[in-house]
Coordinates of C-alpha atoms in Angstrom, one line a residue:
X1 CA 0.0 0.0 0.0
X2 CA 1.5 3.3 -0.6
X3 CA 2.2 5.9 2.2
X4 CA -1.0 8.0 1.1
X5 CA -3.4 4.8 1.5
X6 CA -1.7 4.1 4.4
X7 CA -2.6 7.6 6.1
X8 CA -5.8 7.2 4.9
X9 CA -6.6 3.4 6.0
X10 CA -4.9 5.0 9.5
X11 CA -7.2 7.6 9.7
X12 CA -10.5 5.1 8.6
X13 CA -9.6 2.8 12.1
X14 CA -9.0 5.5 14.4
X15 CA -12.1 7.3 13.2
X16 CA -14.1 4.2 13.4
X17 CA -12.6 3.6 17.1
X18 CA -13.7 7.2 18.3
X19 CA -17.8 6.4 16.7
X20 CA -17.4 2.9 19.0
X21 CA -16.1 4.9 21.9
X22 CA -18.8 7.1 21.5
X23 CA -21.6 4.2 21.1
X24 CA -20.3 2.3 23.8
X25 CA -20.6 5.5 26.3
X26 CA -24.0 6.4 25.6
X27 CA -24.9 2.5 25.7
X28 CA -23.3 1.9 29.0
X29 CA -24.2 4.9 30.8
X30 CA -28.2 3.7 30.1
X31 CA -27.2 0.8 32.7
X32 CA -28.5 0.7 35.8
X33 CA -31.5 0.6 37.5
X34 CA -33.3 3.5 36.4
X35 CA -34.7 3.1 32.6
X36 CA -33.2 5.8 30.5
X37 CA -33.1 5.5 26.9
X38 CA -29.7 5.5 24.5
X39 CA -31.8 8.9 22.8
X40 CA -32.7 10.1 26.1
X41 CA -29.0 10.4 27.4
X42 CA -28.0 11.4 24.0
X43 CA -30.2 14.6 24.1
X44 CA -28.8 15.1 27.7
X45 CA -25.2 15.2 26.4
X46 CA -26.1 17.1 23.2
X47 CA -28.3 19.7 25.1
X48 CA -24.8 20.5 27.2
X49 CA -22.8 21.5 24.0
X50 CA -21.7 24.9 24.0
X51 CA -23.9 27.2 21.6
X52 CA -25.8 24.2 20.0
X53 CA -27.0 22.9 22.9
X54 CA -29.3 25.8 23.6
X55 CA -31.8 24.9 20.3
X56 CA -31.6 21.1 21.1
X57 CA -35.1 20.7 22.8
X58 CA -36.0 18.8 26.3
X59 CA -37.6 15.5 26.6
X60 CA -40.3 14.8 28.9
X61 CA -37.4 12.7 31.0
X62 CA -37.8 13.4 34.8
X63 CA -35.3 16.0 36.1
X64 CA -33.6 12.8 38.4
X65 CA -32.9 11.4 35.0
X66 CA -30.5 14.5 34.6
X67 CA -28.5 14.3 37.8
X68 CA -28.3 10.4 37.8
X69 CA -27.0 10.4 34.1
X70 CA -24.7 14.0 34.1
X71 CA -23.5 13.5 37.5
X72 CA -23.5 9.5 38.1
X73 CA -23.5 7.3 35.7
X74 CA -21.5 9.4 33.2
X75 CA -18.7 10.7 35.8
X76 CA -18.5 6.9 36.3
X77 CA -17.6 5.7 32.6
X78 CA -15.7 9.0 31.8
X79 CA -13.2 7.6 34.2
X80 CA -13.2 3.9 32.9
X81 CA -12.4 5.8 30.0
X82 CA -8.9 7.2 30.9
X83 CA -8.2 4.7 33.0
X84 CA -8.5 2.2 30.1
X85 CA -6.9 4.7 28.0
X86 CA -4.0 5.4 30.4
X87 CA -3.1 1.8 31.0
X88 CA -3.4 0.9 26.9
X89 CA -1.4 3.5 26.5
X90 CA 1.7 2.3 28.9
X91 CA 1.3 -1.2 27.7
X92 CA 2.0 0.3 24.0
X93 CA 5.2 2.3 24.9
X94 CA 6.9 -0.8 27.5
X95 CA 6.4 -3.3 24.7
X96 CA 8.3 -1.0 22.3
X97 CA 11.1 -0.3 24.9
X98 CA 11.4 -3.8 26.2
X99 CA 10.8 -5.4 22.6
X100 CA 9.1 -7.6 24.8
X101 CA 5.4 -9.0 23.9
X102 CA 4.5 -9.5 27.5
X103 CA 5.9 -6.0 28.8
X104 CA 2.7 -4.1 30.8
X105 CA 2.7 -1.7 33.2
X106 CA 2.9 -4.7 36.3
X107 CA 5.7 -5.7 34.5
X108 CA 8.3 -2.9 35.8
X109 CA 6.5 -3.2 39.3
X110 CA 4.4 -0.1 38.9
X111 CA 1.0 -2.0 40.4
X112 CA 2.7 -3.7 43.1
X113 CA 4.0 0.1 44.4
X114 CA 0.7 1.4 43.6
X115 CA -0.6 -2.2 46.0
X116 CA 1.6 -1.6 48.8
X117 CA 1.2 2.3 49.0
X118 CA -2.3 1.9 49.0
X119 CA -2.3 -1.0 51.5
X120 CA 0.0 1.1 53.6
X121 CA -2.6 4.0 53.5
X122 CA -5.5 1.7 54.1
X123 CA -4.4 0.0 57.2
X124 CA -2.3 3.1 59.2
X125 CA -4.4 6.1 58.2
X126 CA -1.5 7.7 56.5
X127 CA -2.8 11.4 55.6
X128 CA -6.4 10.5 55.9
X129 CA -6.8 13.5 58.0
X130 CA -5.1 15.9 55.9
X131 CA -6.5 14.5 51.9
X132 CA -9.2 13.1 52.6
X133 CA -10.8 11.1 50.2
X134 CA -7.7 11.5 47.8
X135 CA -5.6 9.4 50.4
X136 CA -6.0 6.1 48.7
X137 CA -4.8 7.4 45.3
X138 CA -2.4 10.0 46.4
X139 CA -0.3 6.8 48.7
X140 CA -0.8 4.6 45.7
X141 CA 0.3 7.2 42.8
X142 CA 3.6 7.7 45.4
X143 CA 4.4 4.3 45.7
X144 CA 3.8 3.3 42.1
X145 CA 6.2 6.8 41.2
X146 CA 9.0 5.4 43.9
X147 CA 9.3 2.1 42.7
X148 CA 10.1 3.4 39.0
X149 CA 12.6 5.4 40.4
X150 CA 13.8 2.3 42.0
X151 CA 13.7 -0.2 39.4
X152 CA 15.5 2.3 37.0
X153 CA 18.1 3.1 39.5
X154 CA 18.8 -0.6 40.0
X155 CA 19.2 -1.4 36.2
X156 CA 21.5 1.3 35.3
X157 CA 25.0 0.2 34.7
X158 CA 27.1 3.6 34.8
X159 CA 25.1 5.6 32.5
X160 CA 23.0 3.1 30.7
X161 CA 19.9 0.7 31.9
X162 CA 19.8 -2.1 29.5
X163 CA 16.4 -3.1 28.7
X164 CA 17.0 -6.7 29.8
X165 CA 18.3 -5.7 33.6
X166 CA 15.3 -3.1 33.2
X167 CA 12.8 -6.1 33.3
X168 CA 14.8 -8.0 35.4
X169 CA 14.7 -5.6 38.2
X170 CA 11.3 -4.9 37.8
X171 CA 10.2 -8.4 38.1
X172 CA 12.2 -8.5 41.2
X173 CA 11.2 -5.2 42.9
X174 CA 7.4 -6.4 41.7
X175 CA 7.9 -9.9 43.6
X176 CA 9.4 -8.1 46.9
X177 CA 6.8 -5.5 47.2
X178 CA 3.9 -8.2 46.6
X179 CA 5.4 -10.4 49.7
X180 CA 5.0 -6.8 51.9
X181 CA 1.3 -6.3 50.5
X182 CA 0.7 -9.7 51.1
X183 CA 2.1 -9.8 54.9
X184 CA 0.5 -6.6 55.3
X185 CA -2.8 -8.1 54.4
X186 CA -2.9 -11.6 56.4
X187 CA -2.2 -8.7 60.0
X188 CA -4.7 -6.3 58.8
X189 CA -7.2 -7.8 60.7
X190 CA -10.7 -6.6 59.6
X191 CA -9.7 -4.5 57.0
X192 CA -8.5 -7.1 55.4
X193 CA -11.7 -6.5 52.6
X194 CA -10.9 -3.0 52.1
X195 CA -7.8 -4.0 50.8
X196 CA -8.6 -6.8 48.9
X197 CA -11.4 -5.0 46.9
X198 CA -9.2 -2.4 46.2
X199 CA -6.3 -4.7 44.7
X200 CA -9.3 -6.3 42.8
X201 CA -9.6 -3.1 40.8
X202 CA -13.0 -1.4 40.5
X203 CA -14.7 2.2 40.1
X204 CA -18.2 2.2 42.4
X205 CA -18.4 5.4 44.0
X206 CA -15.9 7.2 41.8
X207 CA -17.5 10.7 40.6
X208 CA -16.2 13.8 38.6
X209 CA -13.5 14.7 41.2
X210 CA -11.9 11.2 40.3
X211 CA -11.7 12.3 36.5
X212 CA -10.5 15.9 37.0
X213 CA -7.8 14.3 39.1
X214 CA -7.1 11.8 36.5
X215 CA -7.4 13.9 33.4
X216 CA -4.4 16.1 34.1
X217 CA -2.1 13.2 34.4
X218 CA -3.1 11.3 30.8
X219 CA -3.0 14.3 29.0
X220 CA 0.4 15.2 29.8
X221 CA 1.5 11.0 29.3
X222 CA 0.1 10.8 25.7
X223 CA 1.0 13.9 24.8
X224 CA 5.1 12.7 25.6
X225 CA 4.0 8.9 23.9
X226 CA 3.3 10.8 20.7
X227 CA 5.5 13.2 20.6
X228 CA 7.8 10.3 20.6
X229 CA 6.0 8.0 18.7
X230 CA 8.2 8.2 16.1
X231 CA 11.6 7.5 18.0
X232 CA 9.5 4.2 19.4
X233 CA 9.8 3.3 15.6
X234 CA 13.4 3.5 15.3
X235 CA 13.8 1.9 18.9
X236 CA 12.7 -1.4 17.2
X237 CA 15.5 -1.9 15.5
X238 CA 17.7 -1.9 18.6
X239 CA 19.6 0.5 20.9
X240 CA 22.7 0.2 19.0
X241 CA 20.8 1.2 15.2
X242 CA 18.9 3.3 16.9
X243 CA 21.8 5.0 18.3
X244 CA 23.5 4.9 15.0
X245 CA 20.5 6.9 13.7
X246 CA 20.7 9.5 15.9
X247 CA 18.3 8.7 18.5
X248 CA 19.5 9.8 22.5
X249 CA 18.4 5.9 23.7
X250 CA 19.0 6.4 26.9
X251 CA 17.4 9.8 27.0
X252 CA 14.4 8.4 24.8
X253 CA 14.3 5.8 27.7
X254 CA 14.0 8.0 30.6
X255 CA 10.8 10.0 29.2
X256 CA 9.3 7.4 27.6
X257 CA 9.1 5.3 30.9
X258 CA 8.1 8.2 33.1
X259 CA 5.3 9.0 30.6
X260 CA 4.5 5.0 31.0
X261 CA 5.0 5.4 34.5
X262 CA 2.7 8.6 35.3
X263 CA 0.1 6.6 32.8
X264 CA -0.2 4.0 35.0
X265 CA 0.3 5.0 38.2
X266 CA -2.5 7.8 37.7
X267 CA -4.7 5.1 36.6
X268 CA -4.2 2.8 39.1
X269 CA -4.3 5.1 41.6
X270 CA -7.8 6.2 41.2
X271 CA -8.9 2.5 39.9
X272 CA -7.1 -0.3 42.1
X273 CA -5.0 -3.0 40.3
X274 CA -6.8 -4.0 36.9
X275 CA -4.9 -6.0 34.9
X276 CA -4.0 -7.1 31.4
X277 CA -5.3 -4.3 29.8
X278 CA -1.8 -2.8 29.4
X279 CA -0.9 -6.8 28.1
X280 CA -4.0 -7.1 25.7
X281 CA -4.7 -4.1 24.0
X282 CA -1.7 -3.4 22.7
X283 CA -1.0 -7.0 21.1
X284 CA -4.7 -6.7 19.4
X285 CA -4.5 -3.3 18.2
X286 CA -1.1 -4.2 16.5
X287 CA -2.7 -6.7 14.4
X288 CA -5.0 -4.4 13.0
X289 CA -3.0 -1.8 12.4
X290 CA 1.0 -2.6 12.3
X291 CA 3.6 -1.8 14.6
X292 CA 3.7 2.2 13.8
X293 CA 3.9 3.8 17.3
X294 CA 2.4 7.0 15.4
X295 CA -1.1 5.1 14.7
X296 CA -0.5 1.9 17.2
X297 CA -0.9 3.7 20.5
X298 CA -4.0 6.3 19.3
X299 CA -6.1 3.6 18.1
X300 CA -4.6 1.8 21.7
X301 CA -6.2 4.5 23.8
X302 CA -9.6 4.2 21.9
X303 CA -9.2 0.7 21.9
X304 CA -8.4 0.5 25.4
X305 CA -11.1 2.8 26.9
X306 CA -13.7 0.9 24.6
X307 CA -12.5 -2.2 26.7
X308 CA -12.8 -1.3 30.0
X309 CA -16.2 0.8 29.6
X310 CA -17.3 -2.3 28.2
X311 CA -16.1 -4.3 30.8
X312 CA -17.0 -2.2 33.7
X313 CA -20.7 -2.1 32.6
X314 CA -20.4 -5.9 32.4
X315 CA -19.3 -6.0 36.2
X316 CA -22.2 -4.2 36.8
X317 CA -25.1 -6.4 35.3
X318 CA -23.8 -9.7 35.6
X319 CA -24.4 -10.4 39.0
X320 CA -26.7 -7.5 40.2
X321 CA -27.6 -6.2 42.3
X322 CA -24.1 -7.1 43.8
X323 CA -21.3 -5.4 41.3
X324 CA -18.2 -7.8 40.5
X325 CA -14.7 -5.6 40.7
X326 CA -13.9 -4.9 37.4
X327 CA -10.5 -6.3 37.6
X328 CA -11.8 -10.0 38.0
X329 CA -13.4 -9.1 34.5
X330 CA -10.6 -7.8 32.2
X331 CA -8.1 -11.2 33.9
X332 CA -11.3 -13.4 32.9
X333 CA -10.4 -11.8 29.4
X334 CA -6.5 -11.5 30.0
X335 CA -6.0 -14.8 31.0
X336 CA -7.2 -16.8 27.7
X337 CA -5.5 -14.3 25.8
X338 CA -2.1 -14.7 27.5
X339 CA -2.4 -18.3 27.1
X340 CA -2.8 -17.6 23.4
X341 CA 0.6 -15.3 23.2
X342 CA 2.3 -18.0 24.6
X343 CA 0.7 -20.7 21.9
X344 CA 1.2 -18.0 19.1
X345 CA 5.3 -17.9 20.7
X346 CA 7.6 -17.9 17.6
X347 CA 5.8 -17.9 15.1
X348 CA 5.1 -14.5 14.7
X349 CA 7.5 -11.7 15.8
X350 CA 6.9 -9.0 18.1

């Protein structure tokens, strides 16, 4: 295909991903247990566009329709949204640094700091007086932040990190941390469920404030991914051609895995531990469209916030009234799917 069909056939899928997004938000924000249509909570969005919204005329919806949709149910799958968006997106730039197919943001140890600072805030209290309801997240984004600090600082060899002590460590420093959150847990006592259901991964309760927190954080992550995206392209021929070419590796390193870094540990922070959707996502979008960093991780983000929206509506209905965290959903889907990376093992390449 030539360069300008290529453009083209790029701009087709990630158009066609942003019209599922958009399905897939108004159809899950309908569920629940009041009975609102997929037009109704259209209108409701439309009618809050700036200048158009004005001549878009009311329905005869009652006015608890509004504030369960606009302030509930939306707030809700706005944040599955970036959080399925921010985690995609890390799982898209580890796999190109690592050149590993089963690099994801747990990988480097980034959940299991994000586990143990939460844990640590659960059971002491740490802060809870002074933030509040942020506690949880702002513990969890600190120790998800310290142990990438750490991991890099243990795989650098004078003024490199190769990419294979990289994962090393991280697997390591992700095995140590998990024995603390797990001793943690068995002398917690009765919180004990608090913690679990937040390592389980979910988003009951989470409202607006949750997404304005968030939001900050991803746009300033996928900005760096793509403003990169390109160097990720060269990086797949190896450090050394790479460096040959002109490329800073170990400079490209550095911000690529803090932008990975503050993508997941932002997510996770608000969310809990959900994972393979930094493992999934990734490895399905590249099938579809290549291995171009400069279309692979945008159609990654849609792709990955159409996934968890999905799957978070799914914990919702298929056990209600009780909701099923929405991490035990996406590992139902992860786990198949990593069995079929390993089958697929060698015979296609990364």
């Amino acid at each position: 295909m030539d360069p300008q069909g290529r453009v083209w056939r790029w701009r087709a899928i990630n158009s066609a991903l942003l019209l599922v997004l958009g399905v897939t938000v108004i159809l899950c924000t309908t569920i629940g247990p009041a009975p609102i249509s997929p037009g109704d909570v259209l209108l409701m969005l439309l009618r809050k566009a700036p200048v158009l919204g004005s001549c878009i005329p009311r329905g005869d919806w009652p006015d608890s329709f509004e504030t369960i949709v606009l302030q509930m149910r939306l707030a809700r799958v706005c944040l599955a949204v970036l959080v399925g968006a921010g985690l995609a997106a890390s799982g898209v730039v580890l796999q190109g640094l690592l050149q590993n197919p089963m690099g994801d943001p747990y990988i480097l140890g980034i959940s299991s700091g994000a586990a143990l600072g939460a844990t640590a805030a659960m059971l002491f209290g740490l802060g809870a007086s002074a933030l509040g309801i942020y506690t949880i997240p702002v513990f969890a984004f600190l120790g998800a932040a310290v142990t990438a600090i750490l991991v890099y600082g243990l795989a650098r060899v004078g003024n490199r990190a190769p990419m294979s002590t990289l994962l090393l460590a991280g697997i390591a420093v992700g095995s140590f941390l998990s024995a603390l959150t797990s001793y943690a847990m068995i002398t917690s006592g009765e919180n004990i469920h608090q913690v679990i259901f937040w390592l389980m991964g979910g988003l009951a309760g989470r409202g607006w404030d949750y997404v304005l927190v968030l939001l900050p954080y991803s746009v300033v992550s996928f900005t760096l991914m793509y403003v990169f995206a390109r160097h990720l392209n060269v990086m797949l021929l190896g450090e050394e051609p790479a460096q040959h070419l002109g490329i800073d590796v170990e400079r490209l390193k550095q911000i690529m895995l803090g932008a990975a870094t503050l993508a997941a540990a932002s997510a996770v922070a608000v969310s809990g531990v959900i994972g393979f959707v930094g493992l999934i996502i990734p490895h399905a979008v590249r099938l579809l469209v290549g291995p171009d960093h400069r279309v692979l991780l945008p159609a990654s983000i849609l792709t990955g916030a159409i996934f968890l929206v999905a799957a978070d509506a799914l914990a919702r209905v298929a056990a209600a009234p009780e909701e099923i965290p929405v991490g035990v959903i996406t590992a139902l889907c992860g786990g198949p799917f990593f069995i079929y990376l390993l089958r697929k093992k060698g015979s296609a390449g990364f």
